Structure formats: structure tokens, C-alpha cells
Coordinates of C-alpha atoms in Angstrom, one line a residue:
Chain A
X788 CA 92.0 101.4 68.9
X789 CA 95.3 101.9 69.5
X790 CA 97.4 104.5 67.7
X791 CA 101.4 104.9 68.6
X792 CA 101.0 108.2 68.7
X793 CA 98.7 108.1 71.6
X794 CA 101.0 105.1 73.8
X795 CA 104.1 107.1 73.2
X796 CA 101.9 110.6 74.9
X797 CA 100.9 108.4 77.7
X798 CA 104.4 107.1 78.2
X799 CA 105.8 110.4 78.4
X800 CA 103.2 111.9 80.6
X801 CA 103.5 108.5 82.8
X802 CA 106.9 109.9 83.2
X803 CA 106.2 113.3 84.0
X804 CA 103.8 112.2 86.4
X805 CA 106.4 110.0 88.6
X806 CA 106.2 110.4 92.4
X807 CA 102.1 110.7 92.4
X808 CA 100.3 108.3 93.8
X809 CA 100.3 105.2 91.2
X810 CA 96.4 105.6 91.6
X811 CA 96.5 109.5 90.5
X812 CA 98.9 108.2 87.4
X813 CA 96.8 105.4 86.8
X814 CA 93.4 107.2 86.6
X815 CA 94.7 110.0 84.7
X816 CA 96.0 108.0 81.9
X817 CA 92.9 105.7 81.9
X818 CA 90.7 109.0 81.7
X819 CA 92.8 110.6 78.7
X820 CA 92.9 107.1 76.9
X821 CA 89.2 107.0 77.3
X822 CA 88.4 110.2 76.0
X823 CA 90.7 109.7 73.2
X824 CA 89.1 106.4 72.1
X825 CA 85.8 107.9 72.2
X826 CA 86.6 111.2 70.3
X827 CA 88.7 109.1 67.9
X828 CA 85.7 106.9 67.0
X829 CA 83.7 110.0 66.4
X830 CA 85.7 110.8 63.7
X831 CA 88.4 113.1 65.3
X832 CA 91.9 113.2 64.1
X833 CA 94.8 112.2 66.9
X834 CA 97.0 114.5 66.3
X835 CA 94.7 117.3 66.8
X836 CA 93.3 115.5 69.8
X837 CA 96.4 115.0 71.4
X838 CA 97.0 118.7 70.6
X839 CA 93.8 119.6 72.8
X840 CA 95.6 117.9 76.1
X841 CA 98.6 120.3 75.7
X842 CA 102.6 118.7 76.1
X843 CA 103.1 115.9 78.3
X844 CA 104.8 118.3 80.7
X845 CA 102.1 120.8 80.5
X846 CA 99.4 118.3 81.3
X847 CA 101.4 116.8 83.9
X848 CA 101.6 119.9 85.5
X849 CA 98.0 120.9 85.4
X850 CA 97.4 117.6 87.0
X851 CA 99.9 118.5 89.8
X852 CA 98.3 121.8 90.3
X853 CA 94.8 120.2 90.6
X854 CA 95.8 117.4 93.3
X855 CA 98.8 118.4 95.3
X856 CA 97.5 121.6 97.3
X857 CA 94.4 119.4 98.7
X858 CA 96.7 116.8 99.5
X859 CA 98.6 118.9 101.6
X860 CA 95.8 120.2 103.4
X861 CA 93.3 117.3 103.7
X862 CA 95.4 115.9 106.9
X863 CA 96.4 112.6 106.0
X864 CA 99.8 113.8 106.7
X865 CA 101.5 113.1 109.6
X866 CA 102.8 115.9 112.2
X867 CA 106.3 114.5 111.8
X868 CA 108.6 111.7 111.9
X869 CA 110.6 110.3 115.0
X870 CA 113.3 107.9 114.7
X871 CA 111.8 106.9 111.1
X872 CA 108.2 106.2 112.8
X873 CA 105.2 108.9 111.8
X874 CA 103.8 110.7 115.1
X875 CA 100.9 113.1 115.5
X876 CA 100.1 114.5 119.1
X877 CA 97.3 116.6 117.3
X878 CA 94.0 116.0 118.5
X879 CA 92.5 113.6 116.6
X880 CA 89.7 115.6 114.3
X881 CA 86.6 113.0 112.3
X882 CA 88.5 114.0 109.1
X883 CA 91.7 113.2 110.2
X884 CA 90.4 110.1 111.6
X885 CA 88.9 109.3 108.1
X886 CA 91.3 110.2 105.8
X887 CA 93.5 107.4 107.4
X888 CA 91.4 104.7 108.3
X889 CA 89.0 105.0 105.4
X890 CA 90.7 105.9 102.0
X891 CA 90.3 104.1 99.7
X892 CA 92.0 106.1 96.8
X893 CA 95.3 105.6 98.9
X894 CA 97.0 102.1 98.2
X895 CA 98.8 102.3 101.3
X896 CA 97.2 99.7 103.4
X897 CA 99.3 101.2 106.7
X898 CA 98.6 105.0 106.8
X899 CA 100.5 107.4 110.0
X900 CA 98.5 106.4 112.7
X901 CA 95.6 109.0 113.7
X902 CA 96.6 109.9 117.1
X903 CA 100.2 108.7 118.9
X904 CA 103.1 106.8 117.8
X905 CA 103.0 104.6 114.3
X906 CA 100.8 103.3 111.6
X907 CA 96.8 102.7 111.8
X908 CA 95.3 100.3 109.2
X909 CA 93.7 101.8 106.4
X910 CA 91.0 99.6 105.7
X911 CA 89.9 101.3 102.1
X912 CA 92.9 100.5 101.0
X913 CA 92.5 96.7 102.4
X914 CA 88.9 96.3 100.8
X915 CA 90.3 97.6 97.5
X916 CA 93.6 94.8 97.5
X917 CA 90.6 92.4 98.3
X918 CA 88.9 93.3 95.0
X919 CA 85.8 94.3 97.3
X920 CA 85.1 97.8 95.7
X921 CA 87.2 99.6 93.4
X922 CA 89.4 102.7 94.4
X923 CA 87.7 105.5 92.8
X924 CA 83.8 104.5 93.7
X925 CA 83.9 106.0 96.9
X926 CA 83.7 109.6 98.2
X927 CA 83.1 110.7 101.4
X928 CA 79.5 111.1 100.9
X929 CA 79.1 107.2 100.6
X930 CA 78.9 107.2 104.7
X931 CA 76.5 109.7 104.2
X932 CA 74.2 107.5 102.3
X933 CA 74.6 104.3 104.2
X934 CA 71.1 103.7 105.8
X935 CA 70.9 105.1 109.2
X936 CA 69.8 101.6 110.4
X937 CA 73.4 100.0 109.4
X938 CA 74.8 103.2 111.0
X939 CA 73.2 102.5 114.3
X940 CA 73.6 98.7 114.1
X941 CA 77.6 99.8 113.9
X942 CA 77.0 102.0 116.8
X943 CA 75.0 99.0 118.5
X944 CA 77.9 96.6 118.8
X945 CA 80.3 98.3 120.9
X946 CA 77.8 99.1 123.1
X947 CA 76.5 96.1 123.5
X948 CA 79.9 94.6 124.2
X949 CA 80.3 97.5 126.9
X950 CA 77.2 96.4 128.3
X951 CA 78.6 92.5 128.4
X952 CA 81.9 93.9 130.0
X953 CA 79.6 95.5 132.9
X954 CA 77.5 92.5 133.1
X955 CA 80.7 90.3 133.7
X956 CA 81.9 92.3 136.7
X957 CA 78.5 92.9 138.3
X958 CA 77.5 89.3 137.9
X959 CA 80.5 87.9 139.6
X960 CA 81.3 90.5 142.1
X961 CA 80.1 89.2 145.3
X962 CA 81.6 86.1 144.8
X963 CA 85.2 88.1 143.4
X964 CA 88.2 87.4 145.9
X965 CA 89.8 90.8 147.5
X966 CA 92.4 90.5 145.1
X967 CA 92.1 89.9 141.3
X968 CA 94.9 89.9 138.6
X969 CA 95.6 93.0 136.7
X970 CA 98.9 92.1 134.8
X971 CA 99.5 88.5 132.8
X972 CA 102.5 87.3 131.6
X973 CA 103.2 86.4 128.1
X974 CA 101.7 82.9 128.7
X975 CA 98.5 84.2 130.2
X976 CA 99.4 83.6 133.4
X977 CA 98.4 86.4 136.0
X978 CA 101.7 88.0 137.6
X979 CA 100.3 91.1 138.9
X980 CA 97.8 91.7 141.4
X981 CA 95.5 94.3 142.7
X982 CA 92.3 94.8 145.2
X983 CA 89.4 94.0 142.9
X984 CA 88.2 97.7 142.9
X985 CA 91.4 98.6 141.0
X986 CA 91.3 95.4 138.8
X987 CA 87.3 96.2 137.8
X988 CA 88.5 100.2 137.5
X989 CA 90.9 99.0 134.8
X990 CA 88.7 97.1 132.9
X991 CA 85.8 99.6 133.1
X992 CA 88.5 102.8 132.1
X993 CA 89.5 100.2 129.5
X994 CA 86.5 98.4 127.5
X995 CA 83.6 100.8 129.1
X996 CA 85.1 104.4 129.2
X997 CA 86.0 104.9 125.7
X998 CA 82.8 103.7 124.2
X999 CA 80.4 106.1 126.8
X1000 CA 82.9 109.6 126.7
X1001 CA 83.4 108.7 122.8
X1002 CA 79.2 108.5 122.3
X1003 CA 78.4 111.1 124.4
X1004 CA 80.6 113.5 121.4
X1005 CA 79.1 111.8 118.4
X1006 CA 75.7 111.5 119.4
X1007 CA 75.3 115.0 119.6
X1008 CA 73.4 116.4 116.8
X1009 CA 75.3 117.5 114.0
X1010 CA 77.7 114.8 113.6
X1011 CA 77.7 113.2 110.5
X1012 CA 77.4 109.4 109.9
X1013 CA 80.9 109.1 108.8
X1014 CA 82.0 110.4 112.1
X1015 CA 79.4 108.0 113.7
X1016 CA 80.8 104.9 112.2
X1017 CA 84.2 105.6 112.3
X1018 CA 84.1 105.9 115.9
X1019 CA 82.2 102.5 115.9
X1020 CA 84.7 100.7 114.5
X1021 CA 87.6 102.2 116.3
X1022 CA 85.4 101.6 119.6
X1023 CA 84.8 97.6 118.4
X1024 CA 88.3 97.0 118.9
X1025 CA 88.4 98.5 122.6
X1026 CA 84.9 97.0 123.7
X1027 CA 86.0 93.6 122.7
X1028 CA 89.5 94.1 124.5
X1029 CA 87.7 95.2 127.5
X1030 CA 85.3 91.9 127.6
X1031 CA 88.6 89.6 127.1
X1032 CA 89.7 91.6 130.1
X1033 CA 86.9 91.4 131.9
X1034 CA 86.5 87.7 131.9
X1035 CA 90.1 87.4 132.3
X1036 CA 89.8 89.4 135.7
X1037 CA 87.2 87.3 137.1
X1038 CA 88.7 84.7 136.5
X1039 CA 91.3 84.9 139.4
X1040 CA 94.5 83.1 138.9
X1041 CA 93.8 80.4 136.0
X1042 CA 96.1 80.9 133.1
X1043 CA 94.5 81.9 129.5
X1044 CA 96.3 82.9 126.9
X1045 CA 93.5 82.6 124.8
X1046 CA 91.1 85.5 125.1
X1047 CA 93.1 88.5 124.5
X1048 CA 94.8 87.0 121.4
X1049 CA 91.2 86.0 120.5
X1050 CA 89.9 89.5 121.7
X1051 CA 92.6 91.4 119.5
X1052 CA 91.7 89.3 116.2
X1053 CA 88.3 89.6 116.8
X1054 CA 88.7 93.2 117.6
X1055 CA 90.3 94.0 114.5
X1056 CA 87.9 91.6 112.4
X1057 CA 84.9 93.0 113.8
X1058 CA 86.0 96.6 113.4
X1059 CA 86.6 96.0 110.3
X1060 CA 83.3 94.9 109.4
X1061 CA 81.7 97.7 111.0
X1062 CA 83.2 100.0 108.5
X1063 CA 83.0 98.3 105.7
X1064 CA 79.3 97.1 106.0
X1065 CA 77.7 100.9 106.0
X1066 CA 80.4 101.5 103.8
X1067 CA 79.1 99.2 100.8
X1068 CA 75.0 99.5 101.7
X1069 CA 76.2 103.7 101.0
X1070 CA 77.7 102.8 97.7
X1071 CA 74.7 100.7 96.9
X1072 CA 72.7 103.6 97.8
X1073 CA 74.7 106.0 95.4
X1074 CA 74.5 103.5 92.5
X1075 CA 70.8 103.0 92.9
X1076 CA 70.3 106.9 92.6
X1077 CA 72.4 106.8 89.4
X1078 CA 70.2 104.2 88.1
X1079 CA 67.4 106.3 88.8
X1080 CA 68.3 109.0 87.2
X1081 CA 69.3 107.4 84.1
X1082 CA 66.0 105.6 83.7
Chain B
X508 CA 98.8 139.6 73.3
X509 CA 101.6 139.9 75.7
X510 CA 102.5 136.6 77.6
X511 CA 101.7 137.8 80.7
X512 CA 98.0 138.8 79.7
X513 CA 98.0 135.1 78.4
X514 CA 98.9 133.7 81.6
X515 CA 96.4 136.3 83.4
X516 CA 93.8 135.3 81.0
X517 CA 94.0 131.7 81.6
X518 CA 94.0 131.9 85.8
X519 CA 90.8 134.1 85.4
X520 CA 89.3 131.4 82.9
X521 CA 90.3 128.7 84.9
X522 CA 88.2 130.2 88.0
X523 CA 85.2 130.8 86.3
X524 CA 85.5 127.1 84.5
X525 CA 85.1 125.7 87.8
X526 CA 81.9 127.4 88.0
X527 CA 81.0 126.5 84.6
X528 CA 81.7 122.5 85.3
X529 CA 79.3 122.4 88.3
X530 CA 76.9 124.5 86.6
X531 CA 77.1 121.8 83.7
X532 CA 76.5 119.0 85.9
X533 CA 73.8 120.6 87.4
X534 CA 71.3 119.2 84.8
X535 CA 72.5 115.7 85.1
X536 CA 75.3 113.6 85.0
X537 CA 77.7 113.6 81.9
X538 CA 81.2 111.4 81.0
X539 CA 83.9 113.2 80.2
X540 CA 83.7 113.9 76.6
X541 CA 80.7 115.4 76.9
X542 CA 81.7 118.0 79.8
X543 CA 84.9 118.7 77.1
X544 CA 82.6 119.2 74.2
X545 CA 79.6 121.3 76.4
X546 CA 82.6 123.6 77.4
X547 CA 84.0 123.6 73.8
X548 CA 81.1 125.0 72.7
X549 CA 81.1 128.2 74.4
X550 CA 83.6 130.3 72.4
X551 CA 84.5 132.7 75.3
X552 CA 85.7 129.7 77.4
X553 CA 88.4 128.7 75.0
X554 CA 89.1 125.2 76.9
X555 CA 90.7 122.4 75.7
X556 CA 90.6 118.6 76.8
X557 CA 94.1 119.7 78.7
X558 CA 92.5 122.1 81.2
X559 CA 89.1 120.0 81.5
X560 CA 90.2 116.8 83.4
X561 CA 92.5 118.7 85.7
X562 CA 89.8 120.7 87.2
X563 CA 87.6 117.7 87.4
X564 CA 89.9 115.7 89.0
X565 CA 90.2 118.9 91.7
X566 CA 86.6 119.4 92.3
X567 CA 86.6 115.3 92.7
X568 CA 89.2 115.9 95.5
X569 CA 87.4 118.7 96.7
X570 CA 84.1 116.6 97.4
X571 CA 82.1 118.6 95.1
X572 CA 81.4 116.0 92.1
X573 CA 81.6 112.2 92.0
X574 CA 82.5 109.9 89.0
X575 CA 81.9 106.1 88.1
X576 CA 83.0 104.5 85.3
X577 CA 80.3 102.7 83.3
X578 CA 80.1 100.5 80.3
X579 CA 79.1 101.8 77.1
X580 CA 76.7 100.7 74.8
X581 CA 79.3 101.5 72.3
X582 CA 82.8 101.6 72.9
X583 CA 85.6 101.8 76.1
X584 CA 83.6 102.3 79.3
X585 CA 82.8 106.3 80.2
X586 CA 83.7 108.1 83.6
X587 CA 80.5 109.7 84.5
X588 CA 80.5 112.7 86.7
X589 CA 77.6 113.9 88.6
X590 CA 77.4 116.8 91.4
X591 CA 77.4 116.3 94.9
X592 CA 75.3 117.6 97.8
X593 CA 78.0 119.4 98.7
X594 CA 78.6 120.4 94.9
X595 CA 74.8 121.7 94.7
X596 CA 75.8 123.6 97.9
X597 CA 78.8 124.8 96.5
X598 CA 77.1 125.7 93.2
X599 CA 74.2 127.9 94.6
X600 CA 77.1 130.0 96.4
X601 CA 79.5 130.6 93.6
X602 CA 76.4 131.6 91.0
X603 CA 75.6 134.0 93.9
X604 CA 78.6 135.3 94.1
X605 CA 79.5 135.7 90.3
X606 CA 76.2 137.2 89.8
X607 CA 77.5 139.7 92.1
X608 CA 81.1 140.3 90.7
X609 CA 80.1 140.1 87.2
X610 CA 77.4 143.0 87.4
X611 CA 80.1 145.0 89.4
X612 CA 82.7 144.4 86.8
X613 CA 80.3 144.9 83.8
X614 CA 79.4 148.5 85.2
X615 CA 83.1 149.3 85.8
X616 CA 84.0 148.7 82.3
X617 CA 81.3 149.5 80.6
X618 CA 82.9 152.7 79.9
X619 CA 86.1 151.2 78.6
X620 CA 86.1 151.8 74.9
X621 CA 86.4 148.6 73.2
X622 CA 89.0 148.1 70.5
X623 CA 90.8 152.2 70.9

């Protein structure tokens, strides 16, 4: 059922809420509409119902007061801007990584990067855009509800790739020439060389060290599942690049434009699934729990 | 009642209302209209729909409640709210603090004569 007074009220409210994320506005309006429709069906009078919400100006003020202070402290804002690009050199905290890499409620796909300069991909917005989940389906708890096996599987992916990097270097070590490529031109042709210990060191520092250092931190007691999944997702990209670098290093002077690009694309795709699968499984557990409570 | 008194009262109720909502959801999940109706039954809180929904989004943002839209057997879909684990812990903390505060205040104001 629709009523001109309801539509006029909601239009005025939308105008008052201008400037807030469109998700918040849509959600607020949808909720009021549902409330009005249900109460009106139960026999309440529309004018009286609308009076219960106060004027659109008052209601908008309440919504802003409820939403804005939390947004200012949740860390989703960058430290500042440099030449129009957001920067943030505060040490990355799990919460800040989380609010930027996985925030389905934020419609922006590119959010300020967690550490350094530039932007980061908000996988949460991506899966919403792809229609895989709805923005308000999720909360921080959904990773905590993911099955432990899924979290371990996510963590295993970068670990396996880091291991592969070490194996590739170890197996070909004795047959490697004294100098190996350490830099490649745009076409994938090697154009910089260094002793093989240096070359191997670069590969290990890039593809293996981040995995080891991060795992030491996130496997300690007390790290939440969300922290672990996020770490696994970021490290998937690093370790995929590590594998590609190792292959390129041991292949000597052959030119190979493919591995680095393949690793970059593969790493991002892998990082996405490492994040998405546990999130999805956590969501399913949540829904099942709700159904159990109902039934 | 002066405007100043009214403003103070509204601040006062808003704080209490967050605790009231958490306590209500502790007994099981409810959808928006139910929450408003249950709270409206408590005359002391003097609430309206216009105060409840913004508070619900605040609690959700703080991770204390979670919500999900579901089809209703009759009429439009409903948005159901429930406590998260964090919300359950927060409720225990707040309820304990509330009992302490209210006992202290009750003792203090028991000597104030009403209506004079």
C-alpha cells in the first residue's frame, strides 16, 4: 500500500539525509517504509504513524547522530591526502585492514589503502556489486562464525605457495649460474643481474618473508579469525608473486612476459576467494543459527 | 516543563533506551515494529518509532546487534534484529552497571519529596 503522505515524508527525509552513504539512506528509508506498511496494515492511522517519526529534519538529525560519530572512529578514513591521493602511514591494524578490505556496507570498491599511498580493493563492495551478498547481510562476526577448517584452508594457500618458492630455488640451486636476473624490462626480458645469493634473497624477501612474519603474528593465541583470513588474503598476492619471481629467477636469461602478469592477476583472484569463501561460509552458519532459533 | 528539562530528559532516556533494546533482544530476535511496540508498552520510557530506529542502527554499527531482512508470511518483508555475542557481553556489563547506578540514585532521591 502506498500513501501520498508517506511518499512525501520519505522524499523529504531523503533530501535531509543528503551526503550520507547511499546505503545508509536506502536502508533508513526501507526500514521506515516497512514499519509504516506493517503498522498501517494492523489498523494504525498514517498521519499518526508519521508523527511518531518526528519531522524529516528531526529524524535525519537522529540518524546522523547515530551514524556519524562511529564512522569517525572506525578507522575507515585515511590519515590525509597527498596530491589528491589518500595516504596512511599509521601501522596497519587488523581493524583498519578489515574496514577497508571487507566492508560490504561501503559501496566504494576502491577505499583508501591500509598502509602507504593509494587505494585498496574493498572486496566486500565487489561481492555486493556482483550480487553475491547483500550489503547488510554481514557484520564483523561473520568471519568468526566461519568454520575453522575454512580459515585453516585460507591460511594454507599462501603457506603452500611460499613453500613452492623455497622448493623451486632449492631444487635448481646447484645448477644456477653465478649470476641470475633480478630485474626485467617491460617485455619480460632480463636487464639487471646479480649474484645468485642476492637474487634468491630478493625472491625470499618478497615471497616468503612476509608470509613467515605475518603467520608468526596471526597464529599467536587471541588473533581473531577475521584477522587470519584477511592476512591470508593479502599474503596470497605476495606469495603468488613470489612463485612467479622464483620461476623467472631460475630460468636465467630467457624472456617471459607471462609469469608476472599471470601471478598478479592470479594473486588478486586468489586473494578474493580466500576472503570470500570463509565469509560466505560464516554467513551460512549465521543464517542456519537464526533458522534454528526460529524453528 | 522547560525546554532545558525536556532536552535533559531526552538524553537521559536515550542512554537508558539502548540498554532497554539490548535487554529486549536478549529474549529472542524481534523485527522493527515489535521492538517499537514492546518499548511503547513501557510508559516510563516514552519512546517513538523516530527514536528507536536510529538507535538500532547505532547498536548495529557498534556490532552489538545484527539484522537480517526476511519475508513475512503476511505483508511486506521485515527486518529482524538479534543480539550478537558482543551484544550479549555488553548487555551483562551494562545491566550490572545500571543496577549499581540505579540503587545509588534511588537511595539519594528517596529523600526528595515529590510534588512539593
